[in-house]
Coordinates of C-alpha atoms and ligand atoms in Angstrom, one line a residue:
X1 CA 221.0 120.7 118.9
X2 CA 220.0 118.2 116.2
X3 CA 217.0 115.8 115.6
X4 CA 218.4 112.7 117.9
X5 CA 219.8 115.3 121.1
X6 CA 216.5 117.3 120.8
X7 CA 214.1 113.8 120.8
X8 CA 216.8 112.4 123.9
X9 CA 216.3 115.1 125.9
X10 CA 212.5 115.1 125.9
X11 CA 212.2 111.5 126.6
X12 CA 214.6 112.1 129.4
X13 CA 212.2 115.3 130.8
X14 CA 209.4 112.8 130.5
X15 CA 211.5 109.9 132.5
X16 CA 212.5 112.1 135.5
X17 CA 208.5 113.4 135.6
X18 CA 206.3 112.4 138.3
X19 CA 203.3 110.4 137.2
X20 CA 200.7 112.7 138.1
X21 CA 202.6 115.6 136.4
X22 CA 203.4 113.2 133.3
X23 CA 199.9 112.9 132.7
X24 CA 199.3 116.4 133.2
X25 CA 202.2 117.5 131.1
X26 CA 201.1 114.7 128.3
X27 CA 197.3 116.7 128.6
X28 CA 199.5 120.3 128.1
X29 CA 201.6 119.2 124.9
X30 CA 198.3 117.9 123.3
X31 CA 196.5 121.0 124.0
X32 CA 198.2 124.0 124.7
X33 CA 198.3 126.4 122.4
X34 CA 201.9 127.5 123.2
X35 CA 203.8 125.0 121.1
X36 CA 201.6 126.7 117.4
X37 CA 204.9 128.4 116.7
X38 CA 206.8 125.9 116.7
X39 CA 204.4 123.6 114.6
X40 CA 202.4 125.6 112.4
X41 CA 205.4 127.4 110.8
X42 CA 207.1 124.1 110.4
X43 CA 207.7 125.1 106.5
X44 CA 209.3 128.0 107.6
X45 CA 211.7 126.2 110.1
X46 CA 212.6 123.8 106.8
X47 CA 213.2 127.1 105.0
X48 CA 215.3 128.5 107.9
X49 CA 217.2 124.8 107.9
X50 CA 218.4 125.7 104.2
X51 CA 219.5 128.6 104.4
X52 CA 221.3 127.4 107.5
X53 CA 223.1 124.8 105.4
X54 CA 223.8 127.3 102.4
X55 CA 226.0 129.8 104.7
X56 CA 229.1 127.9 104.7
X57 CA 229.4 127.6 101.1
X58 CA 229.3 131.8 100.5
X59 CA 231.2 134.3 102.2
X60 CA 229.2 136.6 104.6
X61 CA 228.6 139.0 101.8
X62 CA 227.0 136.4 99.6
X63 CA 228.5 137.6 96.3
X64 CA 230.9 135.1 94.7
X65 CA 234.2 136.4 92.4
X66 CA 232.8 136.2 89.0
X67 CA 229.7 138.9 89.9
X68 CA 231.9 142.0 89.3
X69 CA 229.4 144.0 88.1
X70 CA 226.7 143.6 90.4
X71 CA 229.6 143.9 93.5
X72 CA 230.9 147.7 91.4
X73 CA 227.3 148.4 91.4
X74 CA 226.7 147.9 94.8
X75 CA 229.9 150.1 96.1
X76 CA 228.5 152.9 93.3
X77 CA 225.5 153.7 95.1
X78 CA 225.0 157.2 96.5
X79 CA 224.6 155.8 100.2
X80 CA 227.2 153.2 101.5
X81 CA 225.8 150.1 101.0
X82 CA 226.2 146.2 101.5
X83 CA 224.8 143.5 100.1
X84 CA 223.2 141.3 102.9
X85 CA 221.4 138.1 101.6
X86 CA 218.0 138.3 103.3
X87 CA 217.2 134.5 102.7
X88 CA 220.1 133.6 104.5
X89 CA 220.6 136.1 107.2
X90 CA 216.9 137.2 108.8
X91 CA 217.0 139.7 111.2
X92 CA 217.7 137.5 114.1
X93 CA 220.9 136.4 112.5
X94 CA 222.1 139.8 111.7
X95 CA 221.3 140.6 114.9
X96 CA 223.9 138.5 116.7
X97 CA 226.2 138.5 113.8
X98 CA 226.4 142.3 114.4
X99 CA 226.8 141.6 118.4
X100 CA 229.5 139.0 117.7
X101 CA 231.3 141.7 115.2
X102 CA 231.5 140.1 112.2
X103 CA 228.4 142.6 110.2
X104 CA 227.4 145.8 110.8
X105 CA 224.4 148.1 110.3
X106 CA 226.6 151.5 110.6
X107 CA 229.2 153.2 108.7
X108 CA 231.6 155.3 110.6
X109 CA 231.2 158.7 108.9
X110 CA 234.7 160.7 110.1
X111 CA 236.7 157.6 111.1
X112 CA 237.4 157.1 114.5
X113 CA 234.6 159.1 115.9
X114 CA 231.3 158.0 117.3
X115 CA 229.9 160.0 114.3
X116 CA 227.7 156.4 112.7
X117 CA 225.3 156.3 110.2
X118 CA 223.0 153.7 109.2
X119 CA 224.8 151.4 105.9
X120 CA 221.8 150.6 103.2
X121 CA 221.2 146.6 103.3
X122 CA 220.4 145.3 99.4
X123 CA 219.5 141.4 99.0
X124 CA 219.6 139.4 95.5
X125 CA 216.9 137.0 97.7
X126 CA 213.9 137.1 98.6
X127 CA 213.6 137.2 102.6
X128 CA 211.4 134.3 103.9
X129 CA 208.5 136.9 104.9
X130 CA 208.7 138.0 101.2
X131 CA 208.1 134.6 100.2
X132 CA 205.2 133.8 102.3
X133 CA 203.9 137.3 101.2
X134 CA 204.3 136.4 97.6
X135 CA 202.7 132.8 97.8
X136 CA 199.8 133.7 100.5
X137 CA 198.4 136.9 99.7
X138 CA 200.1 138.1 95.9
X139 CA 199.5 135.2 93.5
X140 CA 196.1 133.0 93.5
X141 CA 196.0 128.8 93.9
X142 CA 198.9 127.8 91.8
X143 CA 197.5 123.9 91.3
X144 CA 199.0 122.4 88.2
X145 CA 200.8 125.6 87.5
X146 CA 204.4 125.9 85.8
X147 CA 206.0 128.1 87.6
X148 CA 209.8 129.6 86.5
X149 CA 212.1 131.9 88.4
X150 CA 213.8 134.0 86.0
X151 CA 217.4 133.8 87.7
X152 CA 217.1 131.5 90.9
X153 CA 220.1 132.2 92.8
X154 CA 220.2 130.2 96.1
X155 CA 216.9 128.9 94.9
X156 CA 214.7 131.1 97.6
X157 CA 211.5 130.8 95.8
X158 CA 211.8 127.8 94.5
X159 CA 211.8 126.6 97.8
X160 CA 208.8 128.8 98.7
X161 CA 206.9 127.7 96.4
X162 CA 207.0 124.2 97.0
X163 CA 206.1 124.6 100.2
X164 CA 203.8 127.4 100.8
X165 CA 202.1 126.5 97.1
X166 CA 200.4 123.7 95.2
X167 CA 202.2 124.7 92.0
X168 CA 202.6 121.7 90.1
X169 CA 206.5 122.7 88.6
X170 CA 208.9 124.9 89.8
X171 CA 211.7 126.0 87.4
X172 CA 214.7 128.0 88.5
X173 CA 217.1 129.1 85.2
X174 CA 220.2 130.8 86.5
X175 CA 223.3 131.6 84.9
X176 CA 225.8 131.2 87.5
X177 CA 227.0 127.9 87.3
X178 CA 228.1 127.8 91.3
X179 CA 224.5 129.1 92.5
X180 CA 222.8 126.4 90.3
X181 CA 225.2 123.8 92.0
X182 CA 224.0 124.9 95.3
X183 CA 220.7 124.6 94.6
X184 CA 220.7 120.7 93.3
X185 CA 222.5 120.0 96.5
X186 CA 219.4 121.7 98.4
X187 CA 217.5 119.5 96.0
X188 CA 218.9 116.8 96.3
X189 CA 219.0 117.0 100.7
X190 CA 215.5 117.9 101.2
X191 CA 214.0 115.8 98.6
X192 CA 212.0 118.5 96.4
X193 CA 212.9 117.3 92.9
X194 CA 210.0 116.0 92.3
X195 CA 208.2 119.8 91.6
X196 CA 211.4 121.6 91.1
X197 CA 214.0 121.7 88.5
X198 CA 217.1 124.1 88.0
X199 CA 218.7 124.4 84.8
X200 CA 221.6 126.5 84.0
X201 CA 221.4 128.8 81.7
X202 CA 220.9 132.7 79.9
X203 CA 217.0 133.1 80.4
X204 CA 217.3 134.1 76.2
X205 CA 217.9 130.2 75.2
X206 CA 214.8 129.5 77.3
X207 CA 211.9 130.7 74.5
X208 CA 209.9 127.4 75.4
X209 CA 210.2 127.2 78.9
X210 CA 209.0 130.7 78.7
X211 CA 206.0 130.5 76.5
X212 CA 204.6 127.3 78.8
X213 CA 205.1 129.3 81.9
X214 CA 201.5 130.0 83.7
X215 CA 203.8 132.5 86.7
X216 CA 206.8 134.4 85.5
X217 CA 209.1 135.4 89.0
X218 CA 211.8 138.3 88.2
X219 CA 212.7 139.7 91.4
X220 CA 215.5 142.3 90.1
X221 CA 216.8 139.8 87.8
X222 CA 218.8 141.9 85.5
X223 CA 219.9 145.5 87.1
X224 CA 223.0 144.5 89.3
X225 CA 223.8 141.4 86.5
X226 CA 224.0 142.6 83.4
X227 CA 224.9 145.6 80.9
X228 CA 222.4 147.6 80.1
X229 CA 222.3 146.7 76.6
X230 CA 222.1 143.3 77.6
X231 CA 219.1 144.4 79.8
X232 CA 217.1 145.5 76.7
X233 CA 217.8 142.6 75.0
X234 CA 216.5 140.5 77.7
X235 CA 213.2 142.4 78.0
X236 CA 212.9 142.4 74.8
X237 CA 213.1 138.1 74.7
X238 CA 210.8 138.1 77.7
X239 CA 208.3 140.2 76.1
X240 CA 208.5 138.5 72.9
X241 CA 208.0 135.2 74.4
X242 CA 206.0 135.4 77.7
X243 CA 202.4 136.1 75.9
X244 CA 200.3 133.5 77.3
X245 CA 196.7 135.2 77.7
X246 CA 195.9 135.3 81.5
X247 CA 199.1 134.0 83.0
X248 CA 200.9 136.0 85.7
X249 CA 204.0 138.1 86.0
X250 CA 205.9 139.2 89.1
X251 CA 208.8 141.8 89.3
X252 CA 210.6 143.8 91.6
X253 CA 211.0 146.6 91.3
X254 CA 207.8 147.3 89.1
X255 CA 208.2 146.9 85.3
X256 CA 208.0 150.9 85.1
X257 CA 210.9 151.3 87.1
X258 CA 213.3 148.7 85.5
X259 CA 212.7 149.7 82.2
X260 CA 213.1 153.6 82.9
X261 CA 216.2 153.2 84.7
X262 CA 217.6 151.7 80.9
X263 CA 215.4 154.6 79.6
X264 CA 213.2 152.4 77.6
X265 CA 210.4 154.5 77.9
X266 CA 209.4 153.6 74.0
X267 CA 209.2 149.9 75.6
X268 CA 207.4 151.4 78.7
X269 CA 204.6 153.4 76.6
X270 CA 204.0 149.4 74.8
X271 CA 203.5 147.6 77.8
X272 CA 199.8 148.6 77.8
X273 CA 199.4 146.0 74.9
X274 CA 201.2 143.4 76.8
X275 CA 200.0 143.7 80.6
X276 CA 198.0 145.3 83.3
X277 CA 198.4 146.0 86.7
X278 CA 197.0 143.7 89.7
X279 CA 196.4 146.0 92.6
X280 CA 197.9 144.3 95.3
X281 CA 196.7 144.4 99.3
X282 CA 199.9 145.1 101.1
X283 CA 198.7 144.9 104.4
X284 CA 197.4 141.6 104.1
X285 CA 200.9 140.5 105.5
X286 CA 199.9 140.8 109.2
X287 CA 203.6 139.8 110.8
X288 CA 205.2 142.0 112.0
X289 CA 208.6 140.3 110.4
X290 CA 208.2 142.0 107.0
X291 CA 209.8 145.5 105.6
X292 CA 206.5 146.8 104.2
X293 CA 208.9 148.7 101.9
X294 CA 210.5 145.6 100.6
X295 CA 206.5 144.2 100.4
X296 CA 205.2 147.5 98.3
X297 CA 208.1 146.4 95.8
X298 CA 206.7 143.8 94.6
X299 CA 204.3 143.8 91.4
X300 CA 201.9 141.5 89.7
X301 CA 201.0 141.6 86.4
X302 CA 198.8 139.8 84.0
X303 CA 199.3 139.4 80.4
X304 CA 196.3 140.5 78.1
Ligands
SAM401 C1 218.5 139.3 92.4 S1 218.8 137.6 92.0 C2 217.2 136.9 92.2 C3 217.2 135.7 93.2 C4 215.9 134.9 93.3 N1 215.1 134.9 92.1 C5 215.1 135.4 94.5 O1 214.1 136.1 94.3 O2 215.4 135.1 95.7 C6 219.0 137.6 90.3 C7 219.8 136.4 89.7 O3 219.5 136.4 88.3 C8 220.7 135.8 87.7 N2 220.6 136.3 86.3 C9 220.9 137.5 85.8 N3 220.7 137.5 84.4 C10 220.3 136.3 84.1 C11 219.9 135.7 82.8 N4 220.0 136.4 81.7 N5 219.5 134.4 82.8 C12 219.5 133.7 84.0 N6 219.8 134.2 85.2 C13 220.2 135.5 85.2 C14 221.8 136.4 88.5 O4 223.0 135.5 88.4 C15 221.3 136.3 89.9 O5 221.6 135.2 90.6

């Protein structure tokens, strides 16, 4: 139902309400709280509204042609597994997508038995309880703060961040030319250029950008996207060029772990003289929409 149905239909509730009740059920909508669902989390209804309008333009598995190696990564991994885009499907929306037939969470395992097993869900996105996990309870008050998302995708935290921060710019640099399109149109709809740009291009032609950033965001930027040469070489820019004393680095998985996977560990034993650690308080995401193992993936750093 859209804005003008949903408005219609109220007024029309209120029209065919006694007097006495209308008062009473004037008195209820003022006070009650049984309606803070729907109108504290109205940032998070905008959010779901986007992602809403972004699922026509990708196919269910989110991937477009050009990302061959990140889609041969994901069919390499030891466990069958699919790539399910966590901004745009929640759990809700999987949900009936799998009762409609058109996803599934299990993998036959001797075809044409009953014999299932559960398939392994990855997501290039942040989920929306990610998001407000990352701008609520991981990074501090972000006012006047440049904030860039290394690789933006559909935009997910960009979109966070504008509305569950006070950052004062948002930069996404992605070098998908279609994903970058889709984010100006989500721009562009909902009015947010103001505090976010999106520029398209290879993170390594961004050395100012970089050194001005207060937050660095790299949620598993580089593993399903590029060689691993091409991974070192990328660290290697971002170390060289992200040095401003105090500000703030988030990845997923933790620096550690990306950097051992391209056996680095020469880079690893360096990073002391770079960064440190930020303990992070995962329970203080009290929802119970979250993964807490997607949460206890995410790192913060900050740069000595
Ligand atoms: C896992 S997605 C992250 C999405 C988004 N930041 C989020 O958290 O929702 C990684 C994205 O980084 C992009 N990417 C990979 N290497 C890049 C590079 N060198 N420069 C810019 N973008 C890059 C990929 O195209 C992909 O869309």
């Amino acid at each position: 139902m859209n804005f003008k149905m949903a408005k219609n239909e109220i007024l029309q509730i209120f029209s065919r309400t006694g007097l006495q009740d209308l008062a009473k059920l004037i008195d209820w909508m003022k006070n009650t709280d049984d309606l803070e669902d729907f109108l504290v989390d109205n940032k998070r209804t905008v959010l779901k509204s986007i992602a809403e309008d972004l699922r026509p333009y990708l196919p269910l598995e989110a991937m477009i042609p050009s990302e061959t190696m990140a889609i041969q990564k994901t069919q390499q991994n030891s466990e069958p597994t699919v790539h399910v885009d966590a901004f745009l499907y929640d759990e809700e929306t999987v949900d009936s997508l799998c009762e409609e037939g058109k996803m599934s969470r299990n993998y036959c395992l001797n075809c044409g038995s009953r014999r299932t097993s559960l398939l392994e869900f990855i997501s290039h996105s942040f989920s929306i309880p990610e998001l407000l996990f990352l701008f609520h309870h991981v990074l501090p008050d972000l006012t006047g703060k440049l904030v860039v998302d290394v690789g933006s995708r559909l935009g997910a935290v960009l979109y966070g961040g504008y509305l569950y921060s006070a950052a004062a710019q948002l930069v996404g640099v992605e070098i998908s030319e279609e994903f970058v399109k889709l984010q100006t149109m989500i721009l562009e709809k909902y009015g947010f250029s103001d505090r976010i740009q999106v520029i398209h291009a290879d993170i390594c032609s961004q050395s100012a950008l970089v050194q001005k950033a207060d937050v660095l965001i790299m949620n598993n930027v580089f593993e399903y996207f590029l060689k691993p040469k091409e991974q070192v070489r990328a660290w290697q820019f971002i170390s060289q060029h992200f040095q401003k004393k105090g500000a703030l680095l988030v990845t997923v998985p933790s620096i550690q772990e990306a950097l051992m996977s391209l056996q680095e560990s020469n880079v690893v034993s360096a990073l002391g003289h770079w960064l440190e650690e930020v303990p992070l308080d995962y329970n203080a995401y009290q929802q119970n929409d979250a993964d807490p193992d997607s949460l206890t993936q995410i790192h913060l750093y900050r740069l000595l």
